[in-house]
Short mmCIF file of C-alpha atoms in Angstrom, two decimals:
data_model
loop_
_atom_site.label_atom_id
_atom_site.label_comp_id
_atom_site.label_asym_id
_atom_site.label_seq_id
_atom_site.Cartn_x
_atom_site.Cartn_y
_atom_site.Cartn_z
CA MET A 3 -46.99 19.80 -6.50
CA THR A 4 -48.97 17.55 -8.75
CA ALA A 5 -47.74 14.17 -9.78
CA THR A 6 -49.46 12.06 -12.34
CA LEU A 7 -48.89 8.37 -12.72
CA ALA A 8 -50.41 7.52 -16.04
CA LYS A 9 -49.71 3.82 -16.38
CA ALA A 10 -49.14 2.69 -12.82
CA PRO A 11 -49.93 -0.97 -12.12
CA SER A 12 -53.68 -0.86 -11.60
CA SER A 13 -55.85 -0.75 -8.45
CA PRO A 14 -54.89 0.04 -4.85
CA LEU A 15 -55.73 -3.57 -4.00
CA ARG A 16 -52.30 -4.51 -5.30
CA TRP A 17 -50.80 -3.26 -2.06
CA THR A 18 -52.45 -6.12 -0.19
CA TRP A 19 -49.75 -8.29 -1.76
CA ALA A 20 -47.13 -6.03 -0.27
CA VAL A 21 -48.80 -6.34 3.14
CA LEU A 22 -48.82 -10.14 2.81
CA GLN A 23 -45.16 -10.19 1.83
CA LEU A 24 -44.22 -7.97 4.76
CA VAL A 25 -46.18 -10.15 7.20
CA ARG A 26 -44.51 -13.21 5.77
CA ARG A 27 -41.14 -11.58 6.22
CA ASP A 28 -41.90 -10.61 9.84
CA LEU A 29 -42.90 -14.15 10.75
CA LYS A 30 -39.98 -15.73 8.93
CA VAL A 31 -37.47 -13.43 10.54
CA ARG A 32 -38.99 -13.80 14.00
CA TYR A 33 -39.01 -17.58 14.06
CA LYS A 34 -35.92 -18.19 12.02
CA ASN A 35 -33.49 -20.52 13.77
CA SER A 36 -35.86 -21.15 16.67
CA ALA A 37 -36.71 -24.80 17.13
CA LEU A 38 -39.93 -24.15 19.00
CA GLY A 39 -41.10 -21.25 16.84
CA PHE A 40 -44.61 -20.12 17.64
CA PHE A 41 -44.56 -22.04 20.91
CA TRP A 42 -42.50 -19.24 22.42
CA SER A 43 -45.15 -16.64 21.81
CA PHE A 44 -47.65 -18.81 23.63
CA LEU A 45 -45.29 -19.63 26.47
CA ASN A 46 -45.09 -15.98 27.48
CA PRO A 47 -48.83 -15.54 28.21
CA MET A 48 -48.86 -18.94 29.91
CA MET A 49 -46.10 -17.91 32.31
CA GLN A 50 -47.93 -14.67 33.01
CA ILE A 51 -51.14 -16.52 33.69
CA VAL A 52 -49.42 -18.82 36.16
CA ILE A 53 -47.79 -16.02 38.10
CA LEU A 54 -50.79 -13.68 38.03
CA THR A 55 -53.08 -16.50 39.16
CA ILE A 56 -50.80 -17.33 42.06
CA VAL A 57 -50.53 -13.71 43.13
CA PHE A 58 -54.09 -12.51 42.64
CA ARG A 59 -56.12 -15.66 43.18
CA HIS A 60 -54.15 -17.60 45.75
CA ILE A 61 -52.31 -14.86 47.65
CA MET A 62 -54.60 -11.84 47.32
CA GLY A 63 -57.74 -13.97 47.26
CA SER A 64 -59.50 -12.56 44.21
CA ARG A 65 -63.10 -13.69 44.06
CA ILE A 66 -62.98 -14.35 40.32
CA GLN A 67 -63.84 -18.00 39.85
CA ASN A 68 -61.83 -19.86 37.26
CA PHE A 69 -59.25 -17.06 37.41
CA SER A 70 -56.73 -18.41 34.90
CA MET A 71 -59.25 -19.06 32.12
CA GLU A 72 -60.90 -15.67 32.67
CA LEU A 73 -57.49 -14.06 32.44
CA LEU A 74 -56.35 -16.05 29.41
CA THR A 75 -59.36 -15.04 27.28
CA CYS A 76 -58.51 -11.37 27.62
CA LEU A 77 -54.76 -11.68 28.00
CA LEU A 78 -54.39 -12.88 24.39
CA PRO A 79 -56.15 -9.80 22.93
CA TRP A 80 -54.23 -7.64 25.40
CA MET A 81 -50.93 -8.99 24.16
CA PHE A 82 -52.07 -8.33 20.61
CA PHE A 83 -52.70 -4.73 21.59
CA ALA A 84 -49.52 -4.17 23.59
CA GLN A 85 -47.23 -5.92 21.12
CA SER A 86 -48.81 -4.14 18.13
CA LEU A 87 -48.35 -0.78 19.77
CA ASN A 88 -44.72 -1.38 20.66
CA ASP A 89 -43.83 -2.99 17.32
CA GLY A 90 -45.88 -0.45 15.41
CA ALA A 91 -44.11 2.55 16.92
CA VAL A 92 -40.84 1.50 15.32
CA CYS A 93 -42.24 0.01 12.11
CA VAL A 94 -41.16 2.90 9.86
CA ALA A 95 -37.84 3.48 11.60
CA LYS A 96 -37.06 -0.23 11.30
CA ASP A 97 -37.80 -0.28 7.58
CA HIS A 98 -36.24 3.06 6.70
CA LEU A 99 -34.25 1.43 3.90
CA LEU A 100 -37.46 0.34 2.19
CA VAL A 101 -38.99 3.78 2.68
CA LYS A 102 -35.96 5.32 0.99
CA LYS A 103 -36.11 2.91 -1.90
CA TYR A 104 -39.70 2.37 -2.99
CA PRO A 105 -42.59 4.81 -3.30
CA PHE A 106 -45.23 2.44 -1.87
CA PRO A 107 -47.99 3.93 0.31
CA ARG A 108 -46.28 4.12 3.69
CA ILE A 109 -49.36 2.97 5.59
CA ILE A 110 -48.71 -0.64 4.56
CA LEU A 111 -45.84 -0.71 7.09
CA PRO A 112 -48.00 -0.16 10.22
CA ILE A 113 -50.81 -2.28 8.76
CA SER A 114 -48.52 -5.24 8.11
CA SER A 115 -46.86 -4.82 11.50
CA ILE A 116 -50.25 -5.09 13.22
CA CYS A 117 -51.30 -7.97 10.96
CA SER A 118 -48.21 -9.97 11.97
CA ASN A 119 -49.32 -9.66 15.57
CA LEU A 120 -52.89 -10.45 14.61
CA ILE A 121 -51.69 -13.80 13.28
CA HIS A 122 -50.23 -14.55 16.68
CA LEU A 123 -53.53 -13.71 18.27
CA VAL A 124 -55.41 -16.00 15.88
CA LEU A 125 -52.98 -18.83 16.60
CA GLY A 126 -53.39 -18.09 20.30
CA PHE A 127 -57.16 -18.38 19.97
CA VAL A 128 -56.73 -21.73 18.21
CA VAL A 129 -54.75 -22.97 21.20
CA LEU A 130 -57.41 -21.51 23.49
CA LEU A 131 -60.17 -23.38 21.68
CA THR A 132 -58.12 -26.54 21.99
CA ILE A 133 -57.99 -26.00 25.74
CA PHE A 134 -61.77 -25.52 25.67
CA LEU A 135 -62.07 -29.08 24.37
CA LEU A 136 -60.72 -30.27 27.71
CA LEU A 137 -63.08 -28.09 29.72
CA PRO A 138 -66.83 -28.11 30.20
CA VAL A 139 -67.12 -25.15 27.81
CA SER A 140 -69.39 -25.71 24.84
CA PHE A 141 -68.70 -24.10 21.52
CA ASN A 142 -71.43 -21.66 20.73
CA ILE A 143 -72.57 -18.87 18.45
CA TYR A 144 -71.49 -16.21 20.96
CA PHE A 145 -67.88 -16.90 20.08
CA LEU A 146 -68.56 -14.86 16.93
CA TRP A 147 -68.65 -11.74 19.12
CA VAL A 148 -64.88 -11.91 18.91
CA ILE A 149 -65.01 -10.66 15.31
CA PRO A 150 -66.63 -7.23 15.87
CA LEU A 151 -64.52 -6.81 19.01
CA LEU A 152 -61.39 -7.48 16.98
CA VAL A 153 -62.47 -5.01 14.29
CA ILE A 154 -62.85 -2.26 16.88
CA GLN A 155 -59.57 -3.20 18.50
CA PHE A 156 -57.77 -3.23 15.15
CA CYS A 157 -58.99 0.28 14.27
CA LEU A 158 -58.07 1.60 17.69
CA THR A 159 -54.62 0.03 17.55
CA LEU A 160 -53.97 1.26 14.00
CA GLY A 161 -54.92 4.82 14.94
CA LEU A 162 -52.56 4.79 17.93
CA VAL A 163 -49.78 3.17 15.92
CA LEU A 164 -50.05 5.79 13.15
CA VAL A 165 -49.52 8.56 15.69
CA ALA A 166 -46.82 6.68 17.60
CA ALA A 167 -44.85 5.72 14.49
CA THR A 168 -44.97 9.30 13.21
CA LEU A 169 -43.78 10.72 16.54
CA GLN A 170 -41.09 8.04 16.75
CA MET A 171 -39.55 9.47 13.57
CA TYR A 172 -38.88 12.71 15.36
CA TYR A 173 -38.49 11.66 18.99
CA GLU A 174 -36.65 8.53 19.92
CA ASP A 175 -38.40 8.73 23.32
CA ILE A 176 -41.72 7.39 22.09
CA ARG A 177 -40.59 3.79 22.04
CA PHE A 178 -39.46 3.94 25.67
CA LEU A 179 -42.50 5.90 26.76
CA LEU A 180 -44.82 3.31 25.20
CA ALA A 181 -43.08 0.44 26.95
CA SER A 182 -43.94 2.05 30.30
CA VAL A 183 -47.40 3.16 29.26
CA THR A 184 -48.43 -0.34 28.22
CA GLN A 185 -47.38 -1.69 31.60
CA VAL A 186 -49.55 0.82 33.42
CA LEU A 187 -52.39 0.34 30.97
CA PHE A 188 -52.47 -3.37 31.77
CA TYR A 189 -53.61 -2.58 35.29
CA LEU A 190 -56.02 0.09 34.08
CA CYS A 191 -57.89 -2.62 32.17
CA PRO A 192 -60.02 -5.22 33.91
CA MET A 193 -57.63 -8.14 33.57
CA VAL A 194 -56.76 -9.25 37.09
CA TYR A 195 -59.94 -7.75 38.53
CA THR A 196 -63.46 -7.21 37.20
CA VAL A 197 -65.44 -4.09 36.35
CA GLN A 198 -67.73 -5.12 39.18
CA ASP A 199 -64.81 -4.92 41.64
CA VAL A 200 -64.25 -1.32 40.57
CA MET A 201 -67.92 -0.38 40.74
CA GLU A 202 -68.37 -1.88 44.18
CA SER A 203 -65.21 -0.38 45.62
CA THR A 204 -65.83 2.14 48.37
CA ARG A 205 -62.44 3.76 47.96
CA VAL A 206 -62.81 4.75 44.31
CA LEU A 207 -64.60 8.08 43.90
CA PRO A 208 -67.71 8.00 41.68
CA ILE A 209 -66.11 10.40 39.21
CA TRP A 210 -63.24 7.96 38.70
CA LYS A 211 -65.70 5.13 38.25
CA GLN A 212 -67.42 7.12 35.52
CA LEU A 213 -64.12 7.90 33.90
CA TYR A 214 -63.03 4.30 34.18
CA LEU A 215 -66.08 3.22 32.19
CA VAL A 216 -66.00 5.76 29.37
CA ALA A 217 -62.40 6.95 29.00
CA ASN A 218 -60.70 3.62 28.38
CA PRO A 219 -61.95 2.12 25.11
CA LEU A 220 -60.12 -1.12 25.88
CA THR A 221 -62.26 -1.98 28.89
CA PRO A 222 -65.45 -2.93 27.00
CA LEU A 223 -63.35 -4.94 24.55
CA PHE A 224 -61.63 -7.09 27.16
CA VAL A 225 -64.77 -7.76 29.18
CA GLY A 226 -66.38 -8.54 25.83
CA TYR A 227 -63.85 -11.22 24.87
CA ARG A 228 -64.13 -12.77 28.30
CA THR A 229 -67.91 -12.77 28.42
CA ALA A 230 -68.42 -13.98 24.86
CA LEU A 231 -65.94 -16.82 25.18
CA LEU A 232 -66.75 -18.01 28.69
CA HIS A 233 -70.22 -16.85 29.63
CA GLY A 234 -72.29 -17.10 26.47
CA ALA A 235 -72.56 -13.32 26.14
CA GLU A 236 -74.50 -12.94 29.38
CA TRP A 237 -73.72 -9.24 29.44
CA HIS A 238 -76.02 -8.54 32.38
CA LEU A 239 -73.65 -10.45 34.65
CA LEU A 240 -70.93 -7.87 34.09
CA GLY A 241 -72.08 -5.49 36.78
CA LEU A 242 -72.03 -2.58 34.37
CA PRO A 243 -74.33 0.34 35.13
CA GLY A 244 -76.39 0.28 31.96
CA SER A 245 -76.31 -1.90 28.88
CA TYR A 246 -73.07 -3.42 27.62
CA TYR A 247 -73.88 -2.30 24.10
CA SER A 248 -73.72 1.38 25.02
CA TYR A 249 -70.22 0.88 26.41
CA LEU A 250 -69.23 -1.00 23.31
CA ALA A 251 -70.59 1.89 21.23
CA ILE A 252 -68.44 4.34 23.22
CA SER A 253 -65.46 2.09 22.57
CA ALA A 254 -66.23 1.99 18.84
CA GLY A 255 -66.63 5.77 18.87
CA TRP A 256 -63.18 6.10 20.41
CA ALA A 257 -61.77 3.77 17.78
CA VAL A 258 -63.22 5.90 14.96
CA VAL A 259 -61.90 9.14 16.48
CA VAL A 260 -58.44 7.72 17.19
CA LEU A 261 -58.20 6.21 13.71
CA ALA A 262 -59.28 9.49 12.10
CA VAL A 263 -56.69 11.46 14.07
CA GLY A 264 -54.07 8.83 13.23
CA LEU A 265 -54.84 9.04 9.51
CA LEU A 266 -54.71 12.84 9.55
CA VAL A 267 -51.34 12.87 11.29
CA TRP A 268 -50.06 10.17 8.98
CA ARG A 269 -51.20 11.94 5.84
CA ARG A 270 -49.49 15.10 6.99
CA TYR A 271 -46.12 13.48 7.69
CA GLU A 272 -45.76 10.26 5.70
CA TRP A 273 -43.90 11.88 2.82
CA HIS A 274 -41.36 13.40 5.16
CA PHE A 275 -40.27 9.97 6.40
CA PRO A 276 -37.58 9.35 3.75
CA GLU A 277 -36.04 12.70 4.70
CA VAL A 278 -35.81 12.15 8.44
CA VAL A 279 -34.84 8.50 8.67
CA MET B 30 -42.39 9.95 -29.91
CA GLY B 31 -45.37 11.39 -28.06
CA ALA B 32 -45.41 13.12 -24.70
CA PRO B 33 -42.21 12.89 -22.62
CA VAL B 34 -42.23 10.21 -19.92
CA VAL B 35 -40.75 12.56 -17.37
CA GLU B 36 -41.65 16.22 -17.31
CA THR B 37 -40.79 18.70 -14.59
CA ARG B 38 -41.63 22.38 -14.44
CA GLY B 39 -39.98 24.65 -11.92
CA LEU B 40 -39.31 21.72 -9.61
CA GLY B 41 -37.93 22.68 -6.21
CA LYS B 42 -37.14 20.64 -3.12
CA GLU B 43 -36.45 22.17 0.24
CA PHE B 44 -34.92 20.17 3.03
CA ARG B 45 -34.98 21.23 6.61
CA VAL B 46 -31.76 20.14 8.16
CA ARG B 47 -31.64 19.74 11.91
CA HIS B 48 -28.54 21.18 13.41
CA GLU B 49 -28.37 19.57 16.75
CA ARG B 50 -30.17 16.72 18.26
CA LEU B 51 -30.65 17.56 21.89
CA PRO B 52 -30.81 14.70 24.34
CA SER B 53 -34.49 13.94 24.57
CA VAL B 54 -35.01 14.18 28.33
CA LYS B 55 -33.25 17.51 28.43
CA ARG B 56 -35.51 18.64 25.65
CA LEU B 57 -38.53 17.68 27.66
CA PHE B 58 -37.52 20.22 30.27
CA THR B 59 -36.44 22.96 27.91
CA GLY B 60 -39.90 23.06 26.45
CA LEU B 61 -41.46 20.62 24.05
CA LEU B 62 -42.97 23.33 21.96
CA ARG B 63 -39.69 24.91 20.97
CA ARG B 64 -38.81 23.71 17.54
CA PHE B 65 -35.52 22.10 16.72
CA PRO B 66 -33.22 24.66 15.18
CA THR B 67 -33.40 23.94 11.49
CA GLU B 68 -31.66 25.25 8.44
CA ARG B 69 -33.50 25.41 5.17
CA LEU B 70 -31.65 24.08 2.24
CA TRP B 71 -32.85 24.00 -1.31
CA ALA B 72 -31.62 20.73 -2.77
CA LEU B 73 -33.35 21.41 -6.08
CA GLN B 74 -34.34 24.75 -7.53
CA ASP B 75 -36.35 25.56 -10.59
CA VAL B 76 -35.56 22.33 -12.42
CA SER B 77 -37.48 22.11 -15.68
CA ILE B 78 -36.64 19.13 -17.83
CA ALA B 79 -38.37 16.76 -20.20
CA ILE B 80 -37.18 13.24 -20.88
CA ALA B 81 -38.60 11.26 -23.76
CA ALA B 82 -39.21 7.54 -23.93
CA GLY B 83 -36.11 5.68 -25.06
CA GLU B 84 -33.81 8.49 -24.02
CA ALA B 85 -30.72 7.99 -21.83
CA VAL B 86 -29.74 10.95 -19.71
CA GLY B 87 -26.64 11.18 -17.57
CA VAL B 88 -26.70 13.42 -14.51
CA ILE B 89 -23.40 14.91 -13.35
CA GLY B 90 -22.29 17.40 -10.73
CA HIS B 91 -20.41 17.64 -7.47
CA ASN B 92 -21.45 15.77 -4.35
CA GLY B 93 -24.45 17.51 -2.85
CA SER B 94 -25.50 19.14 -6.09
CA GLY B 95 -28.95 17.52 -5.98
CA LYS B 96 -28.46 14.60 -8.36
CA SER B 97 -29.77 11.92 -6.02
CA THR B 98 -32.58 14.17 -4.82
CA LEU B 99 -33.71 14.63 -8.42
CA LEU B 100 -33.76 10.87 -8.97
CA ARG B 101 -35.71 10.26 -5.77
CA VAL B 102 -38.26 12.93 -6.61
CA ILE B 103 -38.79 11.39 -10.05
CA ALA B 104 -39.11 7.95 -8.42
CA GLY B 105 -41.87 9.31 -6.17
CA ILE B 106 -39.95 8.52 -2.99
CA ILE B 107 -39.80 12.12 -1.86
CA ARG B 108 -42.21 14.87 -2.78
CA ALA B 109 -41.06 18.12 -4.31
CA THR B 110 -41.74 21.30 -2.36
CA ARG B 111 -42.78 23.25 -5.40
CA GLY B 112 -43.20 22.88 -9.12
CA GLU B 113 -44.79 20.17 -11.14
CA LEU B 114 -43.77 16.61 -11.91
CA ILE B 115 -45.41 14.35 -14.43
CA VAL B 116 -44.28 10.75 -14.80
CA ARG B 117 -46.03 8.82 -17.54
CA GLY B 118 -45.51 5.23 -16.51
CA ARG B 119 -43.74 3.40 -13.73
CA ALA B 120 -40.54 4.86 -12.38
CA GLY B 121 -38.17 2.53 -10.62
CA GLY B 122 -34.55 2.19 -9.92
CA LEU B 123 -31.56 1.36 -7.89
CA PHE B 124 -30.46 3.93 -5.37
CA GLU B 125 -28.11 2.36 -2.94
CA LEU B 126 -25.97 -0.68 -2.82
CA ALA B 127 -28.21 -3.66 -2.11
CA ALA B 128 -30.22 -1.41 0.18
CA GLY B 129 -33.68 -2.67 0.91
CA LEU B 130 -32.69 -6.31 0.71
CA ASN B 131 -33.54 -8.08 3.94
CA PRO B 132 -30.41 -9.85 5.23
CA GLU B 133 -32.36 -12.61 7.01
CA LEU B 134 -34.41 -13.62 3.99
CA SER B 135 -33.20 -15.63 1.04
CA GLY B 136 -32.57 -13.99 -2.31
CA ARG B 137 -35.78 -15.53 -3.65
CA ASP B 138 -37.90 -14.17 -0.79
CA ASN B 139 -36.28 -10.79 -1.30
CA ILE B 140 -37.29 -10.82 -4.96
CA PHE B 141 -40.95 -11.37 -4.00
CA LEU B 142 -40.81 -8.74 -1.25
CA SER B 143 -39.18 -6.12 -3.50
CA GLY B 144 -41.62 -6.91 -6.29
CA ALA B 145 -44.58 -6.52 -3.96
CA LEU B 146 -43.25 -3.18 -2.68
CA MET B 147 -43.01 -2.02 -6.28
CA GLY B 148 -46.67 -2.94 -6.62
CA TYR B 149 -46.37 -6.23 -8.50
CA PRO B 150 -48.55 -9.20 -7.54
CA PRO B 151 -46.82 -12.58 -7.02
CA ALA B 152 -47.97 -13.83 -10.43
CA THR B 153 -46.07 -11.02 -12.15
CA VAL B 154 -43.00 -11.54 -9.97
CA ARG B 155 -43.06 -15.26 -10.76
CA ARG B 156 -43.05 -14.44 -14.47
CA TYR B 157 -39.85 -12.43 -14.08
CA LEU B 158 -38.27 -14.67 -11.44
CA ASP B 159 -36.06 -16.76 -13.72
CA ALA B 160 -34.84 -13.69 -15.56
CA ILE B 161 -33.88 -12.01 -12.28
CA ILE B 162 -32.07 -15.05 -10.90
CA ASP B 163 -30.36 -15.55 -14.22
CA PHE B 164 -29.22 -11.95 -14.51
CA SER B 165 -27.96 -11.81 -10.92
CA GLU B 166 -25.79 -14.93 -11.54
CA LEU B 167 -26.61 -16.13 -8.03
CA GLY B 168 -27.27 -19.72 -9.04
CA GLN B 169 -28.17 -21.87 -6.05
CA PHE B 170 -27.28 -19.00 -3.70
CA VAL B 171 -30.69 -17.53 -4.45
CA ASP B 172 -32.11 -19.75 -1.70
CA VAL B 173 -29.54 -18.72 0.89
CA PRO B 174 -30.03 -15.76 3.29
CA VAL B 175 -28.79 -12.51 1.80
CA LYS B 176 -26.60 -11.82 4.86
CA THR B 177 -24.23 -14.52 3.62
CA TYR B 178 -23.80 -12.75 0.26
CA SER B 179 -20.71 -10.85 -0.75
CA SER B 180 -21.33 -7.17 -1.49
CA GLY B 181 -21.03 -7.96 -5.20
CA MET B 182 -23.77 -10.59 -4.96
CA GLY B 183 -26.07 -8.16 -3.14
CA LEU B 184 -25.45 -5.53 -5.76
CA ARG B 185 -26.11 -7.96 -8.59
CA LEU B 186 -29.39 -9.07 -7.07
CA GLY B 187 -30.47 -5.48 -6.39
CA PHE B 188 -29.64 -4.44 -9.92
CA ALA B 189 -31.34 -7.47 -11.44
CA ILE B 190 -34.54 -6.74 -9.50
CA ALA B 191 -34.49 -3.09 -10.52
CA ILE B 192 -33.92 -3.67 -14.20
CA THR B 193 -35.91 -6.79 -14.97
CA PHE B 194 -39.36 -5.29 -14.47
CA GLU B 195 -38.45 -2.75 -17.17
CA PRO B 196 -40.12 0.34 -15.74
CA GLU B 197 -40.84 3.10 -18.22
CA VAL B 198 -38.37 5.26 -16.32
CA LEU B 199 -35.28 3.53 -14.99
CA LEU B 200 -33.24 5.47 -12.45
CA VAL B 201 -29.70 4.39 -11.58
CA ASP B 202 -27.77 6.16 -8.86
CA GLU B 203 -24.04 5.44 -9.22
CA VAL B 204 -24.28 2.00 -7.78
CA LEU B 205 -22.39 0.36 -10.56
CA ALA B 206 -19.08 1.96 -9.66
CA VAL B 207 -18.39 -0.80 -7.13
CA ALA B 208 -19.28 -3.73 -9.38
CA ASP B 209 -16.54 -5.74 -11.03
CA GLU B 210 -15.62 -5.09 -14.63
CA HIS B 211 -17.60 -8.08 -15.88
CA PHE B 212 -20.85 -7.14 -14.18
CA GLN B 213 -20.44 -3.47 -15.04
CA ARG B 214 -20.24 -4.27 -18.75
CA LYS B 215 -23.19 -6.61 -18.46
CA ALA B 216 -25.19 -3.99 -16.56
CA TYR B 217 -24.49 -1.29 -19.12
CA ARG B 218 -25.50 -3.65 -21.90
CA ALA B 219 -28.73 -4.37 -20.05
CA LEU B 220 -29.40 -0.69 -19.51
CA ARG B 221 -28.94 -0.04 -23.22
CA ARG B 222 -31.26 -2.93 -24.06
CA VAL B 223 -33.97 -1.62 -21.75
CA GLN B 224 -33.53 1.82 -23.25
CA GLN B 225 -33.80 0.48 -26.79
CA ARG B 226 -37.07 -1.16 -25.87
CA GLY B 227 -38.40 2.28 -25.10
CA SER B 228 -37.68 2.96 -21.42
CA ALA B 229 -36.05 6.21 -20.41
CA VAL B 230 -32.83 5.73 -18.44
CA VAL B 231 -31.59 8.39 -16.04
CA MET B 232 -28.18 7.67 -14.59
CA VAL B 233 -26.16 9.50 -11.97
CA SER B 234 -22.45 8.86 -12.16
CA HIS B 235 -19.08 10.38 -11.49
CA GLU B 236 -17.55 8.19 -14.15
CA MET B 237 -17.51 10.24 -17.31
CA LYS B 238 -16.49 7.20 -19.30
CA ALA B 239 -19.66 5.38 -18.34
CA ILE B 240 -21.81 8.43 -19.00
CA ARG B 241 -20.25 8.99 -22.43
CA GLU B 242 -20.76 5.36 -23.33
CA LEU B 243 -24.44 5.21 -22.44
CA CYS B 244 -25.93 8.70 -22.44
CA PRO B 245 -26.11 10.95 -25.50
CA ARG B 246 -27.57 13.67 -23.28
CA VAL B 247 -26.16 15.01 -20.04
CA LEU B 248 -27.66 17.14 -17.30
CA TRP B 249 -25.25 19.10 -15.12
CA LEU B 250 -26.52 20.13 -11.70
CA GLU B 251 -24.86 22.60 -9.36
CA GLN B 252 -26.39 23.56 -6.00
CA GLY B 253 -29.72 22.20 -7.08
CA ARG B 254 -29.89 24.14 -10.32
CA VAL B 255 -29.47 22.96 -13.88
CA VAL B 256 -26.24 24.46 -15.19
CA ALA B 257 -26.32 22.75 -18.53
CA ASP B 258 -28.53 20.27 -20.36
CA GLY B 259 -27.33 19.10 -23.75
CA PRO B 260 -25.16 16.77 -25.81
CA ALA B 261 -22.90 14.65 -23.62
CA GLU B 262 -19.53 15.66 -25.09
CA GLU B 263 -20.26 19.34 -24.84
CA VAL B 264 -21.61 19.34 -21.26
CA ILE B 265 -18.93 16.97 -19.96
CA ALA B 266 -16.19 19.12 -21.53
CA ARG B 267 -17.53 22.25 -19.83
CA TYR B 268 -17.92 20.40 -16.53
CA LEU B 269 -14.37 19.03 -16.59
CA GLU B 270 -13.08 22.48 -17.49
CA ARG B 271 -14.82 23.93 -14.45
CA VAL B 272 -13.49 21.15 -12.18
CA GLY B 273 -9.99 21.80 -13.54
CA ALA B 274 -10.29 25.54 -12.91
CA GLU B 275 -11.53 24.95 -9.37
CA ASN B 276 -8.50 22.86 -8.64
CA GLY B 277 -6.18 25.51 -9.96
CA ALA B 278 -4.92 23.44 -12.86
#
């Protein structure tokens, strides 16, 4: 079928307004009637930090110095990832009334869903920088590493969300599956331990070590946030076999592949959404 | 009058209807690759129509005859399976009662959100804002969450949003039946005004009185096919005759 829109309101850029409006709606609805508002979304990581520090640093005796700060710098991006994935999976199902009413490009739903969570991450980073003021951490140019890391993470997340949201339209299971998967994934990423711990372990087979380094595109991102924010991008201290940049390149490669697959799946199914919801 | 604003050639829409929805875990074990049993159903078949600017067309037919599907295909919300559709201009409309309004947001926020989803930047929405609030007769309630609205208020806001931007093709799917007499009259007046300014109006309704009043031309659909397309009085008379015969009158 061919459809021609002769005098449609010009330029695809106009949909950025729709994204902004949807983000605004998400934030308004989420914090409506809550006296403490954004504070709640920072309290959650704080509680996690406290408990994880007690368990892994004080009880299990992790050798990571400054455990809670190390954890916080990558826990914020982690929460952005996990929350985006779980929110994103249901973003079309949640807004099925809009999908049935307006012919907007459907991709603005997952994009705005991720952007809402991105705002939380940015606010989280602002709080983090405020904490830095109290610590002997100096602000430096290496902080800017966060930007390319976020770009890679955004693409990766969007690709996964496009697939998850499409599947969710046909199988209600996806939402539940993702909730479990994200929990497991947390421990598959170097959050409460370091890459060095894995590499030096005598119980992990070399093949798994290899796989650990190249198969999880999140790993280079989280060690990246941590190193850039706390260690002035001293990548050589990471204990990685080889240069950090090559691992980051693998991560970026994954992001491109996942996003491409996500877009293909999306393009194939997006116009069926009004029929199945 | 120039080229028609809506043109369809051999338009067909096939739906696949799922018969059962197996419990998901069970399905996991019975084989993920097996497809859900589906039935194919042609909601529209070989629909070829042309609607000119400034024309008002009523669409009639039994429930399930494809009226709403036709409107949604023209609106660009669902894609036709076969055939060709040309829409010269913006198509917009009102499909369900207040649907798409967010209950947690205020009426005003909903206006901006709906506008943005129709592709209008905030500056454009702001230009139409007063007209929308005025038409919806919400008064100070426009700043109150929509969940506190009565169904009539929701309908009025939805209709006001749909009509005020004056799309070249305005699609109305029997939403007005539930409005009170006052708002119905006002809505029909507004539809006529929009039409006189050159927009095409396509309206689905089961109320022949409303169709007669507004639409000189009527399209009669049955099982996805066009049974008749012509002057309102003639088509409506044939349709009512058929309905009478079916009911053994």
